[in-house]
Short mmCIF file of C-alpha atoms and ligand atoms in Angstrom, two decimals:
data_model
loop_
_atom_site.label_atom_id
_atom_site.label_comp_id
_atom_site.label_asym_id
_atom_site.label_seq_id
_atom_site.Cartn_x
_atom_site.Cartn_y
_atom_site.Cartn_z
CA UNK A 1353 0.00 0.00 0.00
CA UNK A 1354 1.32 3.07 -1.09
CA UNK A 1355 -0.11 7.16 -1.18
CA UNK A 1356 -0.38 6.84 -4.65
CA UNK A 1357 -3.01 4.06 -4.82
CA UNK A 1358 -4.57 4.89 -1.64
CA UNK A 1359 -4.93 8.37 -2.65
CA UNK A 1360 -6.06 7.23 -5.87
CA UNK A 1361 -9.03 4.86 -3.69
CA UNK A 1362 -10.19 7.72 -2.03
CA UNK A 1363 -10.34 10.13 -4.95
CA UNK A 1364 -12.79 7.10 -6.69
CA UNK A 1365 -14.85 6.74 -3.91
CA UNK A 1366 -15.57 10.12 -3.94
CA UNK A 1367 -16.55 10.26 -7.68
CA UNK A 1368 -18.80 7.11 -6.67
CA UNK A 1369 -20.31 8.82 -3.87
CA UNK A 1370 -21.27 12.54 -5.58
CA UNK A 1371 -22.55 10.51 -8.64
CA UNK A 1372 -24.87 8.16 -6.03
CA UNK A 1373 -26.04 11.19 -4.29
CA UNK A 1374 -26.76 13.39 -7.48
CA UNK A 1375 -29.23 10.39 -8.10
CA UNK A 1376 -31.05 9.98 -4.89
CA UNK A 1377 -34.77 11.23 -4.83
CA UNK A 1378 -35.57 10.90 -1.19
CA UNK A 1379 -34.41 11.96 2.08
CA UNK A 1380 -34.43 8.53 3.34
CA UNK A 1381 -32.09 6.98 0.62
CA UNK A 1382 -29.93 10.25 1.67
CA UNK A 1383 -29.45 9.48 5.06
CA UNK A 1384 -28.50 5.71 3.68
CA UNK A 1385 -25.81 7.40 1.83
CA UNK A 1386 -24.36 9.41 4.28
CA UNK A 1387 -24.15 5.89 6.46
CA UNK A 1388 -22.72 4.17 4.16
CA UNK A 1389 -20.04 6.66 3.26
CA UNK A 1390 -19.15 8.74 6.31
CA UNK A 1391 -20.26 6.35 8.88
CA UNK A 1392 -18.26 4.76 11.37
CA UNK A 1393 -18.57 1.11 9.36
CA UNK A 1394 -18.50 3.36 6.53
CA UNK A 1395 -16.67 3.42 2.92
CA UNK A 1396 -14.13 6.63 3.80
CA UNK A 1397 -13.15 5.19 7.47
CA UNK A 1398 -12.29 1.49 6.02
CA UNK A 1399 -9.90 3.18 3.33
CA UNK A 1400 -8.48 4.89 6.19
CA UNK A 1401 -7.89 1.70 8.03
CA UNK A 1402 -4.56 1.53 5.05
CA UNK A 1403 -3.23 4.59 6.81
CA UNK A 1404 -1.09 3.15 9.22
CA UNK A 1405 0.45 0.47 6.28
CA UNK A 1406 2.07 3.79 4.93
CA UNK A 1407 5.53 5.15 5.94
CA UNK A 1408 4.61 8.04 8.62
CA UNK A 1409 5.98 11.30 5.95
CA UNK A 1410 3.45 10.15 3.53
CA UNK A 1411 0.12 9.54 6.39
CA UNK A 1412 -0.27 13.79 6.12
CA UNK A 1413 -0.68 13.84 2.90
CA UNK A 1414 -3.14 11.11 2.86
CA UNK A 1415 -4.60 12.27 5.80
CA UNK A 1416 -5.48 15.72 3.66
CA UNK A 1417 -6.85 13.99 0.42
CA UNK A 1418 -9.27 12.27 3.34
CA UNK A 1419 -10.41 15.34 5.00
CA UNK A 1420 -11.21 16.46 1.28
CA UNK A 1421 -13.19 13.56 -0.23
CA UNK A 1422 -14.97 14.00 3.57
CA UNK A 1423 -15.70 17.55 2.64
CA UNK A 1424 -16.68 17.04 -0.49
CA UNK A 1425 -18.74 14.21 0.20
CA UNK A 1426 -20.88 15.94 3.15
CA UNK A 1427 -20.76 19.17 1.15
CA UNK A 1428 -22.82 17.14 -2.13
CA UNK A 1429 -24.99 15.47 0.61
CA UNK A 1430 -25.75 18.49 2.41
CA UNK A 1431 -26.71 20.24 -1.05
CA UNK A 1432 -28.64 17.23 -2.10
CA UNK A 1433 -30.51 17.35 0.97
CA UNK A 1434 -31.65 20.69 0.56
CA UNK A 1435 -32.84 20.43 -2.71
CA UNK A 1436 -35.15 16.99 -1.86
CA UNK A 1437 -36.05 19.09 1.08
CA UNK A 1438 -37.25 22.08 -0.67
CA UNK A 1439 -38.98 19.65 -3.35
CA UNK A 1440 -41.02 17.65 -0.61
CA UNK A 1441 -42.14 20.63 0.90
CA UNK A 1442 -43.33 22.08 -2.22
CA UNK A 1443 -45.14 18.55 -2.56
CA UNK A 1444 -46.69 19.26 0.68
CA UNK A 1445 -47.65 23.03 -0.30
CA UNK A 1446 -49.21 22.26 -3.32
CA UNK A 1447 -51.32 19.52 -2.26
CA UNK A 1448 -52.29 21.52 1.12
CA UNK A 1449 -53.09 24.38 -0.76
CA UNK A 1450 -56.42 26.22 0.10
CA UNK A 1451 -58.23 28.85 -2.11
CA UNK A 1452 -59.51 31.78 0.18
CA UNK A 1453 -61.40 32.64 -2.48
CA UNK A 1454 -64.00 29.58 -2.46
CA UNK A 1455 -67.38 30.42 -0.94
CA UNK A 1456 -68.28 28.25 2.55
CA UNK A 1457 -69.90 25.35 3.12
CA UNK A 1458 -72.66 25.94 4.61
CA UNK A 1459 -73.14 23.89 8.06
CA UNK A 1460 -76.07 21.88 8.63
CA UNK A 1461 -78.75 23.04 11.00
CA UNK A 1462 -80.30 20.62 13.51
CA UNK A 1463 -84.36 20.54 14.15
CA UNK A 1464 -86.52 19.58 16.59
CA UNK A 1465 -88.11 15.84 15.71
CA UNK A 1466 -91.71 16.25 14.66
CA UNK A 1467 -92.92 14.55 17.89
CA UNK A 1468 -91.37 17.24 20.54
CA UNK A 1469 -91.99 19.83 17.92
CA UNK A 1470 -96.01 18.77 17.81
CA UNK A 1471 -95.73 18.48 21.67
CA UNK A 1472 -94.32 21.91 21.62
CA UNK A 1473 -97.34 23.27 18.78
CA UNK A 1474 -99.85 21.58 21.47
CA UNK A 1475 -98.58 22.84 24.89
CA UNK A 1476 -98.01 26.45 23.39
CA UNK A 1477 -102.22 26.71 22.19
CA UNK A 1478 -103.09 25.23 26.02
CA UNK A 1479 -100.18 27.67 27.65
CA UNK A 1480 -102.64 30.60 26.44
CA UNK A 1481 -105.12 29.54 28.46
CA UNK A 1482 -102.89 28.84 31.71
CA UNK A 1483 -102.45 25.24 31.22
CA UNK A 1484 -98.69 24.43 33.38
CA UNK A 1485 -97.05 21.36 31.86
CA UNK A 1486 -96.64 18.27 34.16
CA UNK A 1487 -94.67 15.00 34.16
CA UNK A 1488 -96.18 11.29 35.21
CA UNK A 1489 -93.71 8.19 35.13
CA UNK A 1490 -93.02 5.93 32.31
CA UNK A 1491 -93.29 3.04 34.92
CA UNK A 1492 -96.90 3.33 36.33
CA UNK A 1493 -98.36 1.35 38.90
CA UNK A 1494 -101.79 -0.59 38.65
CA UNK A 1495 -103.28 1.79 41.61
CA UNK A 1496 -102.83 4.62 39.18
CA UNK A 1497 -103.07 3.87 36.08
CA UNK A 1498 -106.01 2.02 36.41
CA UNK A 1499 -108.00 1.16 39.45
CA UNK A 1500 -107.84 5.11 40.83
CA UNK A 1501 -109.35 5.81 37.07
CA UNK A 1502 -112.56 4.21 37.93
CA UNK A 1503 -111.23 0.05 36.77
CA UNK A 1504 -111.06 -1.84 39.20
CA UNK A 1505 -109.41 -5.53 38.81
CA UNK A 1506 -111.10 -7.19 36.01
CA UNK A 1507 -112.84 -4.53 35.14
CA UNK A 1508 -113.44 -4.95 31.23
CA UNK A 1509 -112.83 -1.61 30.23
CA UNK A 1510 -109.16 -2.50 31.31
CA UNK A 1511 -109.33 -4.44 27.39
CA UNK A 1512 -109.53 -1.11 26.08
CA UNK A 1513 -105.69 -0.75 27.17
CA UNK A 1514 -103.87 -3.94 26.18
CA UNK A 1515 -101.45 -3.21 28.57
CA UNK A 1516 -97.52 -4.11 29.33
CA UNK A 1517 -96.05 -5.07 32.47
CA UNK A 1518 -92.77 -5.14 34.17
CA UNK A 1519 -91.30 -7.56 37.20
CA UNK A 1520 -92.05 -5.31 40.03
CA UNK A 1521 -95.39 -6.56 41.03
CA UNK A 1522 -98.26 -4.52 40.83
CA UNK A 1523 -96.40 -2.28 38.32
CA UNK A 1524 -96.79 -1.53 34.22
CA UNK A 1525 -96.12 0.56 31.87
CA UNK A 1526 -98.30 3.12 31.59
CA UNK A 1527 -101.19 2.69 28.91
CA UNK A 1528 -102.42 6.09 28.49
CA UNK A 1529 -101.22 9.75 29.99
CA UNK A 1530 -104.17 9.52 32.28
CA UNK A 1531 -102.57 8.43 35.45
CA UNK A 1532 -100.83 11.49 35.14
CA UNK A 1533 -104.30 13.25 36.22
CA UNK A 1534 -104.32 11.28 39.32
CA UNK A 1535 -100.81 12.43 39.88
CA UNK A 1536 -101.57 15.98 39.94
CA UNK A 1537 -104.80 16.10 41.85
CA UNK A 1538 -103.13 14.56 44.65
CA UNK A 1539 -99.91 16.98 45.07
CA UNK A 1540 -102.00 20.34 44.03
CA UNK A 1541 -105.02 22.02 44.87
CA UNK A 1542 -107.80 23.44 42.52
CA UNK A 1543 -107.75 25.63 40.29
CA UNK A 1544 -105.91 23.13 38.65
CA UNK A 1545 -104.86 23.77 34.81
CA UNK A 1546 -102.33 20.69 34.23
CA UNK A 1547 -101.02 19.17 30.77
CA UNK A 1548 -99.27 16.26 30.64
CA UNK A 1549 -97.26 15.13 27.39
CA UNK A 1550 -95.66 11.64 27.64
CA UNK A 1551 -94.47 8.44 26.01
CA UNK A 1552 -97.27 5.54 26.64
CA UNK A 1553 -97.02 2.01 25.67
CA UNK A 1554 -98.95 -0.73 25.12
CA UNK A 1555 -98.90 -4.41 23.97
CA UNK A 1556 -100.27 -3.62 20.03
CA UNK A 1557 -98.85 -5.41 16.60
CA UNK A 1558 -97.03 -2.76 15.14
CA UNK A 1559 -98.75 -0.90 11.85
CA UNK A 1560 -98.50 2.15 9.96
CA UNK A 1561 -101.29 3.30 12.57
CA UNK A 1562 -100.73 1.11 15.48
CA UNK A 1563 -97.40 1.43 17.83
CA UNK A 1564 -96.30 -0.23 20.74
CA UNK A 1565 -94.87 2.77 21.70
CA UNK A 1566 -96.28 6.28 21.28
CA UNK A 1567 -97.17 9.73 22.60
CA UNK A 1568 -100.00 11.24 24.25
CA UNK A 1569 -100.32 14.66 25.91
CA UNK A 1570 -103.20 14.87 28.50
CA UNK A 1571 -104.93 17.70 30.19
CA UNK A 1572 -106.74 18.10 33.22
CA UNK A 1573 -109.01 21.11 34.63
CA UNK A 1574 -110.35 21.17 37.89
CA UNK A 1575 -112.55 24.30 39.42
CA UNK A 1576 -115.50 25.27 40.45
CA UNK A 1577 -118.44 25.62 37.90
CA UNK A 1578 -115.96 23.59 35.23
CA UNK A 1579 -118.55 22.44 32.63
CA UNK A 1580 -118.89 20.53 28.98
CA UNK A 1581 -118.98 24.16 27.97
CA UNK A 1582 -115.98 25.04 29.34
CA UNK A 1583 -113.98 21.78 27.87
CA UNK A 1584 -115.75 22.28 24.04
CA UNK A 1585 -114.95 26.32 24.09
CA UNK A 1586 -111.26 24.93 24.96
CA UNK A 1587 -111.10 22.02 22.07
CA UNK A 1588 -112.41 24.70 19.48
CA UNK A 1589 -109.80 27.26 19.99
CA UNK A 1590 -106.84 24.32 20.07
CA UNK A 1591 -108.50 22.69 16.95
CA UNK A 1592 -108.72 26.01 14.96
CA UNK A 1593 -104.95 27.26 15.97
CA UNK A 1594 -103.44 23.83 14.78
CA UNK A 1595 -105.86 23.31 11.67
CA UNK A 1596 -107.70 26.41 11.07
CA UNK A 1597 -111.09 27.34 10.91
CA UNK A 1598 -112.60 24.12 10.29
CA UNK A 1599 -116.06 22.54 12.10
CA UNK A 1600 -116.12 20.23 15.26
CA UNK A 1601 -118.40 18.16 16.92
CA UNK A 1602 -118.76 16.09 20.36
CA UNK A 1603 -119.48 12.28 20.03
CA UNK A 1604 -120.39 10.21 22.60
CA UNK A 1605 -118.00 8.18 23.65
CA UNK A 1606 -117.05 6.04 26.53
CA UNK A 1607 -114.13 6.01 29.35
CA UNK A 1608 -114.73 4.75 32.77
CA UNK A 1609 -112.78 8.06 34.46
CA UNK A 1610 -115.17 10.43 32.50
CA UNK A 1611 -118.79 10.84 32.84
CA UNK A 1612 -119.89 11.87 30.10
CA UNK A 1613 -117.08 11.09 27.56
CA UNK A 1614 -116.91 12.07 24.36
CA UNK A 1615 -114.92 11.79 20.89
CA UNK A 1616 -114.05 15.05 19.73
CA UNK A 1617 -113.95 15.32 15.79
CA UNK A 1618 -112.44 17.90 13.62
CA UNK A 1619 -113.94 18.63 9.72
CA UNK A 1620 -111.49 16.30 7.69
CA UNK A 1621 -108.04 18.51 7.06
CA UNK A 1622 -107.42 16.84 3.92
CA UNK A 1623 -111.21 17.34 2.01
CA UNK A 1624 -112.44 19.97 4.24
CA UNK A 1625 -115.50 18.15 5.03
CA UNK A 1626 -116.65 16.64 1.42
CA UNK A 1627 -115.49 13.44 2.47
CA UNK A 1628 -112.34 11.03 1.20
CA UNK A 1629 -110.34 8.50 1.69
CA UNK A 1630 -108.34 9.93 4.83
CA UNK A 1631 -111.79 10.24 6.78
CA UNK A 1632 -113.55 6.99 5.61
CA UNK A 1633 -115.76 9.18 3.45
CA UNK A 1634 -117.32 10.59 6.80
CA UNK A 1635 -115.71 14.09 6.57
CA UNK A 1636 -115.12 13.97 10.18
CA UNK A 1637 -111.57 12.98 11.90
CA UNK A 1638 -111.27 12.01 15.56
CA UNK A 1639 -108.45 14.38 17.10
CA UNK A 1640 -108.83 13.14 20.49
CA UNK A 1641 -111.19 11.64 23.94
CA UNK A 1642 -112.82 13.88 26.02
CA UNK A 1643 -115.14 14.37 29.17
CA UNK A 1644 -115.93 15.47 32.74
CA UNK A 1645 -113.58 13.89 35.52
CA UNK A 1646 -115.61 10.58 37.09
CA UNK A 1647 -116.43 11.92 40.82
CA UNK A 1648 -114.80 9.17 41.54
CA UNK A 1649 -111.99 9.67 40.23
CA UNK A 1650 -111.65 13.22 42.08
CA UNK A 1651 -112.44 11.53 45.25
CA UNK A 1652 -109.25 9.20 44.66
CA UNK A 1653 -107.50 12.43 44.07
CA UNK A 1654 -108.30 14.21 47.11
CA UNK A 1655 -111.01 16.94 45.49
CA UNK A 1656 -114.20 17.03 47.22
CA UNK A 1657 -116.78 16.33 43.80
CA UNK A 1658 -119.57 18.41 45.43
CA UNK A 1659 -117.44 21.30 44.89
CA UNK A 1660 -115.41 20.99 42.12
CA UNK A 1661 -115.75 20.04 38.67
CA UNK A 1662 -113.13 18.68 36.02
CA UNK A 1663 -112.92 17.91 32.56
CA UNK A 1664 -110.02 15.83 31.27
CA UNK A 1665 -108.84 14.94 27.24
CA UNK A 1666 -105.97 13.35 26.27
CA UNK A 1667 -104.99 13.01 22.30
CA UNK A 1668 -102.23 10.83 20.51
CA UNK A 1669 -99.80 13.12 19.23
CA UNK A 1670 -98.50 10.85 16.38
CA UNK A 1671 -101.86 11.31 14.73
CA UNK A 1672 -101.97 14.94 15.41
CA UNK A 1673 -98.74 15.25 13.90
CA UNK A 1674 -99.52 13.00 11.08
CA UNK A 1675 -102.43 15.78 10.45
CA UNK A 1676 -100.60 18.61 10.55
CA UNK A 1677 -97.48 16.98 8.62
CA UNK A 1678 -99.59 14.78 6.31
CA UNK A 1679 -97.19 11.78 7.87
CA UNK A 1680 -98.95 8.29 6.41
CA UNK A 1681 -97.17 6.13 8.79
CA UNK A 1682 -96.16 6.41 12.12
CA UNK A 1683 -93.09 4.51 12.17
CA UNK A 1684 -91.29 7.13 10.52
CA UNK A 1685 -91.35 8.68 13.61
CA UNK A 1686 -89.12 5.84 15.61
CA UNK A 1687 -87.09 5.09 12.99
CA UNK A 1688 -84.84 8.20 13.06
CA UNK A 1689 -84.04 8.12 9.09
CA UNK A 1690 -82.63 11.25 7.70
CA UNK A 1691 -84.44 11.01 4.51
CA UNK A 1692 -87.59 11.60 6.90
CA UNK A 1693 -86.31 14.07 9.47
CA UNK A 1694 -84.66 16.80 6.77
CA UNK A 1695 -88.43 17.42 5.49
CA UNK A 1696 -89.30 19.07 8.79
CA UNK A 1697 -86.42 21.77 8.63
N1 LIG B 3148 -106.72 8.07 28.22
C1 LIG B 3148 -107.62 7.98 27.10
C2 LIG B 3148 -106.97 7.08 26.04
O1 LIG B 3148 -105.87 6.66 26.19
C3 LIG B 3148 -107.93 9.33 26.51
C4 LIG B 3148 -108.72 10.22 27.43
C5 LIG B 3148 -108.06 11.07 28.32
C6 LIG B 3148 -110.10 10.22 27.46
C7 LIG B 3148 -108.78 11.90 29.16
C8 LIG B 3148 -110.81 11.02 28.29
C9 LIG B 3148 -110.17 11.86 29.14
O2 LIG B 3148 -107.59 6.74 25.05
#
């Protein structure tokens, strides 16, 4: 080993390594490069290793052609690195870039679900006159739901309400919103302007009129001198804010916690009165149940019937908001699809 050919190893290694790194296209295979040549394994130290072979005047000289191929070798990496550098990040620019100029997207707005929203329509006509909304339980028990209404075990009217229970014995879910009247004659004192919206349930085979699960919102008066009057003037001025100026009519009808009780029918809202489909052909559609409180029924909830009078209704809100929404089926209303929901924005 002599300067000459080591000098002459060193000056091809770094023609080998400026050409290799003049071709790399990625930071990555770089870095590789810069291993492989200036690294402690690397290329440049194990031509080194021939150093000590050489008579000591000659190891300067060698020892300066080193440091040079070392310089020149970091010097092409370093400029080779700055160029992929400045080529990914004008990559990363161009596919980042935004145009300022573009109009926004507009964001989505939520709404309330027709139910609540129908609930809300029913509570506000009723608020005008005083009414103060209430909440019964989901989970009822018999006592309330049914036997302080005037149905006593095995009473058949109880068939009316095909009902659901749970395991706590002597407990269901609640039929109807009616227990809820029960509710608030015992904890207030008349005058007593309640209404009561709620989620009822019963044991029903699920149609496009029929759920096991639905809404009702139920109100209760209770004064002095409360008469049929009183309830029909009431019905009239909720049925004509919801659907206009349109004819009603009392039917009788029967409940076992209203004496008399009474259907309360609205002029059909799709023919006006002429008669189609939606109303059987009658021209008359059944909005809700109606009557004066049982004296029973205040007597279970504390109110002395020789003074005070009541009337009570309570109407399904699906089909009130199948009315005003012109809704065929009320499953759309559990089944939460977006298709159905955006139409009530
Ligand atoms: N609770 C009755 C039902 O579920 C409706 C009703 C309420 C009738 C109040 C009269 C008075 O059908």
């Amino acid at each position: 080993m002599d300067f000459e050919s080591l000098s002459a190893d060193l000056r091809s290694l770094q023609a080998r390594a400026l050409k290799e790194i003049a071709e790399v296209s990625d930071p990555a295979s770089l870095e590789a490069l810069q291993i492989q040549y200036l690294g402690k394994k690397g290329d440049l130290t194990a031509v080194l290793r021939g150093i000590g072979a050489l008579p000591a005047e000659d190891r300067p000289r060698v020892g300066a052609v080193a440091n040079e191929v070392g310089e020149a070798v970091k010097g092409a990496l370093a400029v080779r690195g700055a160029e992929l550098h400045a080529q990914v990040q004008a990559l990363r620019l161009a596919s980042e870039k935004v145009d300022v100029t573009l109009p926004g997207r507009p964001v989505g707005r939520g709404t309330l679900h027709p139910i609540p929203e129908t609930i809300a329509a029913i509570t506000e006509v009723f608020g005008q006159f005083g009414f103060v909304v209430y909440e019964g339980p989901e989970v009822e028990d018999d006592l309330t739901n049914f036997q302080m209404l005037n149905m006593p075990p095995d009473h058949p009217a109880r068939d009316l309400w095909d009902t659901l229970y749970v395991d706590i014995p002597g407990h269901l879910l609640r039929t109807h919103t009616s227990p809820g009247q029960m509710r608030v004659m015992q904890t207030t004192r008349p005058p007593i302007r309640a209404l009561l919206p709620g989620r009822c349930f019963r044991y029903e085979a699920v149609d496009a009129s029929h759920g096991f699960e639905f809404f009702q919102v139920e109100g209760l008066m209770v004064d002095e001198g409360t008469s049929m009057a009183d309830l029909k003037g009431l019905l009239d001025e909720f049925a004509h804010a919801l659907f206009g100026p349109r004819k009603t009519r009392f039917r009788p009808g029967y409940y076992p916690f209203t004496e008399p009780s009474v259907a309360f029918d609205v002029e059909c809202v799709v023919c006006g009165g002429v008669g189609c489909p939606a109303c059987s052909k009658s021209g008359w559609m059944t909005i809700l149940g109606a009557g004066m409180v049982h004296p029973v029924v205040l007597q279970y909830g504390g109110i002395d019937p020789e003074r005070y009078q009541g009337f009570a209704f309570g109407m399904g809100v699906e089909r009130i908001a199948n009315l005003r929404h012109a809704v065929p089926d009320l499953r759309y209303y559990l089944e939460n699809d977006l298709r159905f929901l955006d139409q009530f924005r």
